[in-house]
Amino acid sequence: MTDWRRIDIDAFDPDSGRLTAQDLVPPAASQPSPQELQARIAQLRSAGASGDFARGVQIAVSDPPYGADEQTKSQYLLAVLDLLTQVRQADIAGILQQLNRPQQDVLLKYLYRGMAVPEGQKQGGMLLAWFEKLTQQTGINPIVRFLSDRRTV
């Protein structure tokens, strides 16, 4: 007798929808031009310099550059991290309340990616403060959505 743990039971169900490799590819994202991203990076830096952090965070998480190349994504990530680390911890909760659910999900992606790069690790305490306030406000739902989303920032 064969090992019962290795039997593919889905092969016996004619209605089981098998996933193909194409089903796992995320939907095509628009690829922003480098000029568009440089303009957005300038807006982020301008918002940080003027102290309008709420507007800066809104800009950062509204339309992430999913379709950009890795170098462009890294430049944008550094601008976002620079903005996030300038915010006082007392102001984080107020800024998070202004974000909708998709924006909170994108913010979580930036926090995780920021913790993975050396520039973000230098400011790890501040990124963890953002993470703590975000999970206090939203629970673990953005984490679950992050783990299941194939689009990267």
mmCIF file of C-alpha atoms in Angstrom:
data_model
loop_
_atom_site.group_PDB
_atom_site.id
_atom_site.type_symbol
_atom_site.label_atom_id
_atom_site.label_comp_id
_atom_site.label_asym_id
_atom_site.label_seq_id
_atom_site.Cartn_x
_atom_site.Cartn_y
_atom_site.Cartn_z
ATOM 1 C CA MET A 1 0.000 0.000 0.000
ATOM 2 C CA THR A 2 1.206 3.503 -0.748
ATOM 3 C CA ASP A 3 1.791 6.100 1.907
ATOM 4 C CA TRP A 4 -1.642 7.686 2.483
ATOM 5 C CA ARG A 5 -0.060 11.009 3.405
ATOM 6 C CA ARG A 6 1.273 11.466 -0.110
ATOM 7 C CA ILE A 7 -2.024 10.956 -1.964
ATOM 8 C CA ASP A 8 -3.133 14.037 -3.909
ATOM 9 C CA ILE A 9 -6.786 14.194 -2.903
ATOM 10 C CA ASP A 10 -7.419 17.233 -5.097
ATOM 11 C CA ALA A 11 -6.827 15.040 -8.146
ATOM 12 C CA PHE A 12 -10.018 13.132 -7.288
ATOM 13 C CA ASP A 13 -12.189 16.274 -7.093
ATOM 14 C CA PRO A 14 -13.171 17.447 -10.594
ATOM 15 C CA ASP A 15 -14.354 20.818 -9.251
ATOM 16 C CA SER A 16 -11.127 21.726 -7.515
ATOM 17 C CA GLY A 17 -9.658 24.816 -9.113
ATOM 18 C CA ARG A 18 -5.948 24.318 -9.394
ATOM 19 C CA LEU A 19 -3.776 27.395 -9.260
ATOM 20 C CA THR A 20 -1.335 27.892 -12.073
ATOM 21 C CA ALA A 21 1.876 29.892 -11.933
ATOM 22 C CA GLN A 22 0.107 32.685 -13.815
ATOM 23 C CA ASP A 23 -2.548 32.895 -11.076
ATOM 24 C CA LEU A 24 0.155 33.780 -8.544
ATOM 25 C CA VAL A 25 1.559 36.729 -10.487
ATOM 26 C CA PRO A 26 0.326 40.024 -8.994
ATOM 27 C CA PRO A 27 -1.664 42.322 -11.250
ATOM 28 C CA ALA A 28 0.397 44.608 -13.421
ATOM 29 C CA ALA A 29 1.136 47.848 -11.672
ATOM 30 C CA SER A 30 1.679 51.067 -13.463
ATOM 31 C CA GLN A 31 5.339 51.905 -13.753
ATOM 32 C CA PRO A 32 5.905 55.522 -12.756
ATOM 33 C CA SER A 33 8.500 57.492 -14.626
ATOM 34 C CA PRO A 34 11.664 58.500 -12.768
ATOM 35 C CA GLN A 35 10.638 62.158 -13.116
ATOM 36 C CA GLU A 36 7.304 61.459 -11.394
ATOM 37 C CA LEU A 37 9.027 59.691 -8.527
ATOM 38 C CA GLN A 38 11.645 62.415 -8.162
ATOM 39 C CA ALA A 39 8.826 64.952 -7.927
ATOM 40 C CA ARG A 40 7.111 62.876 -5.238
ATOM 41 C CA ILE A 41 10.391 62.485 -3.342
ATOM 42 C CA ALA A 42 10.777 66.272 -3.479
ATOM 43 C CA GLN A 43 7.219 66.627 -2.105
ATOM 44 C CA LEU A 44 8.074 64.229 0.751
ATOM 45 C CA ARG A 45 11.196 66.175 1.630
ATOM 46 C CA SER A 46 9.309 69.457 1.386
ATOM 47 C CA ALA A 47 6.589 68.197 3.723
ATOM 48 C CA GLY A 48 9.222 66.982 6.181
ATOM 49 C CA ALA A 49 11.097 70.276 6.076
ATOM 50 C CA SER A 50 7.939 72.324 6.609
ATOM 51 C CA GLY A 51 6.742 70.091 9.454
ATOM 52 C CA ASP A 52 3.576 68.978 7.644
ATOM 53 C CA PHE A 53 4.140 65.316 8.422
ATOM 54 C CA ALA A 54 0.504 64.267 7.997
ATOM 55 C CA ARG A 55 0.502 65.473 4.385
ATOM 56 C CA GLY A 56 3.883 63.851 3.801
ATOM 57 C CA VAL A 57 2.721 60.472 5.060
ATOM 58 C CA GLN A 58 -0.437 60.781 2.937
ATOM 59 C CA ILE A 59 1.729 61.402 -0.138
ATOM 60 C CA ALA A 60 4.078 58.532 0.738
ATOM 61 C CA VAL A 61 1.399 55.873 1.117
ATOM 62 C CA SER A 62 -1.193 57.024 -1.426
ATOM 63 C CA ASP A 63 0.313 55.600 -4.611
ATOM 64 C CA PRO A 64 3.356 53.411 -3.938
ATOM 65 C CA PRO A 65 5.657 52.696 -6.902
ATOM 66 C CA TYR A 66 4.909 48.967 -7.195
ATOM 67 C CA GLY A 67 5.979 48.791 -10.857
ATOM 68 C CA ALA A 68 9.284 50.631 -10.489
ATOM 69 C CA ASP A 69 12.711 49.006 -10.609
ATOM 70 C CA GLU A 70 14.479 48.128 -7.351
ATOM 71 C CA GLN A 71 16.851 51.092 -7.395
ATOM 72 C CA THR A 72 13.976 53.554 -7.762
ATOM 73 C CA LYS A 73 12.015 51.780 -5.035
ATOM 74 C CA SER A 74 15.045 52.054 -2.743
ATOM 75 C CA GLN A 75 15.359 55.796 -3.347
ATOM 76 C CA TYR A 76 11.681 56.263 -2.584
ATOM 77 C CA LEU A 77 11.973 54.062 0.524
ATOM 78 C CA LEU A 78 14.818 56.208 1.870
ATOM 79 C CA ALA A 79 12.724 59.354 1.410
ATOM 80 C CA VAL A 80 9.780 57.709 3.209
ATOM 81 C CA LEU A 81 12.028 56.537 6.061
ATOM 82 C CA ASP A 82 13.503 60.016 6.374
ATOM 83 C CA LEU A 83 10.003 61.439 6.708
ATOM 84 C CA LEU A 84 8.799 58.804 9.191
ATOM 85 C CA THR A 85 11.798 59.261 11.469
ATOM 86 C CA GLN A 86 11.247 63.026 11.713
ATOM 87 C CA VAL A 87 7.792 62.650 13.284
ATOM 88 C CA ARG A 88 7.532 62.969 17.046
ATOM 89 C CA GLN A 89 6.158 59.882 18.779
ATOM 90 C CA ALA A 90 3.300 61.896 20.261
ATOM 91 C CA ASP A 91 2.083 62.798 16.747
ATOM 92 C CA ILE A 92 2.085 59.287 15.278
ATOM 93 C CA ALA A 93 -1.384 58.273 16.502
ATOM 94 C CA GLY A 94 -2.995 61.388 15.048
ATOM 95 C CA ILE A 95 -1.385 60.815 11.669
ATOM 96 C CA LEU A 96 -2.459 57.170 11.629
ATOM 97 C CA GLN A 97 -6.083 58.126 12.276
ATOM 98 C CA GLN A 98 -6.085 60.114 9.031
ATOM 99 C CA LEU A 99 -5.084 57.068 6.939
ATOM 100 C CA ASN A 100 -7.573 54.677 5.364
ATOM 101 C CA ARG A 101 -7.099 50.906 5.336
ATOM 102 C CA PRO A 102 -5.121 50.578 2.066
ATOM 103 C CA GLN A 103 -2.836 53.410 3.165
ATOM 104 C CA GLN A 104 -2.241 51.692 6.498
ATOM 105 C CA ASP A 105 -1.336 48.508 4.629
ATOM 106 C CA VAL A 106 1.191 50.372 2.481
ATOM 107 C CA LEU A 107 2.646 52.046 5.571
ATOM 108 C CA LEU A 108 3.163 48.620 7.133
ATOM 109 C CA LYS A 109 4.999 47.494 3.992
ATOM 110 C CA TYR A 110 7.327 50.482 4.301
ATOM 111 C CA LEU A 111 7.902 49.757 7.996
ATOM 112 C CA TYR A 112 8.842 46.137 7.316
ATOM 113 C CA ARG A 113 11.059 47.057 4.373
ATOM 114 C CA GLY A 114 12.631 49.842 6.421
ATOM 115 C CA MET A 115 13.508 47.442 9.212
ATOM 116 C CA ALA A 116 15.270 45.238 6.647
ATOM 117 C CA VAL A 117 17.671 47.864 5.298
ATOM 118 C CA PRO A 118 20.653 49.308 7.201
ATOM 119 C CA GLU A 119 19.348 52.880 6.968
ATOM 120 C CA GLY A 120 16.119 51.843 8.674
ATOM 121 C CA GLN A 121 17.870 49.729 11.274
ATOM 122 C CA LYS A 122 19.693 52.820 12.497
ATOM 123 C CA GLN A 123 16.279 54.322 13.307
ATOM 124 C CA GLY A 124 14.737 51.010 14.406
ATOM 125 C CA GLY A 125 13.247 52.421 17.598
ATOM 126 C CA MET A 126 11.254 55.008 15.676
ATOM 127 C CA LEU A 127 10.030 52.460 13.127
ATOM 128 C CA LEU A 128 8.978 50.175 15.969
ATOM 129 C CA ALA A 129 7.055 53.075 17.516
ATOM 130 C CA TRP A 130 5.170 53.492 14.211
ATOM 131 C CA PHE A 131 4.576 49.738 14.117
ATOM 132 C CA GLU A 132 3.312 49.675 17.692
ATOM 133 C CA LYS A 133 0.862 52.542 17.158
ATOM 134 C CA LEU A 134 -0.343 51.036 13.880
ATOM 135 C CA THR A 135 -1.041 47.629 15.410
ATOM 136 C CA GLN A 136 -2.723 49.215 18.440
ATOM 137 C CA GLN A 137 -5.070 51.055 16.131
ATOM 138 C CA THR A 138 -5.740 48.352 13.521
ATOM 139 C CA GLY A 139 -4.914 45.033 15.152
ATOM 140 C CA ILE A 140 -3.093 42.345 13.202
ATOM 141 C CA ASN A 141 -5.172 42.729 10.045
ATOM 142 C CA PRO A 142 -2.559 44.759 8.086
ATOM 143 C CA ILE A 143 0.069 42.161 8.977
ATOM 144 C CA VAL A 144 -2.048 39.363 7.527
ATOM 145 C CA ARG A 145 -2.708 41.380 4.374
ATOM 146 C CA PHE A 146 1.029 42.157 4.100
ATOM 147 C CA LEU A 147 1.907 38.483 4.283
ATOM 148 C CA SER A 148 -0.558 37.570 1.542
ATOM 149 C CA ASP A 149 0.185 40.478 -0.826
ATOM 150 C CA ARG A 150 2.767 39.860 -3.533
ATOM 151 C CA ARG A 151 3.262 43.525 -4.403
ATOM 152 C CA THR A 152 6.405 44.959 -2.849
ATOM 153 C CA VAL A 153 7.451 48.511 -2.090
#
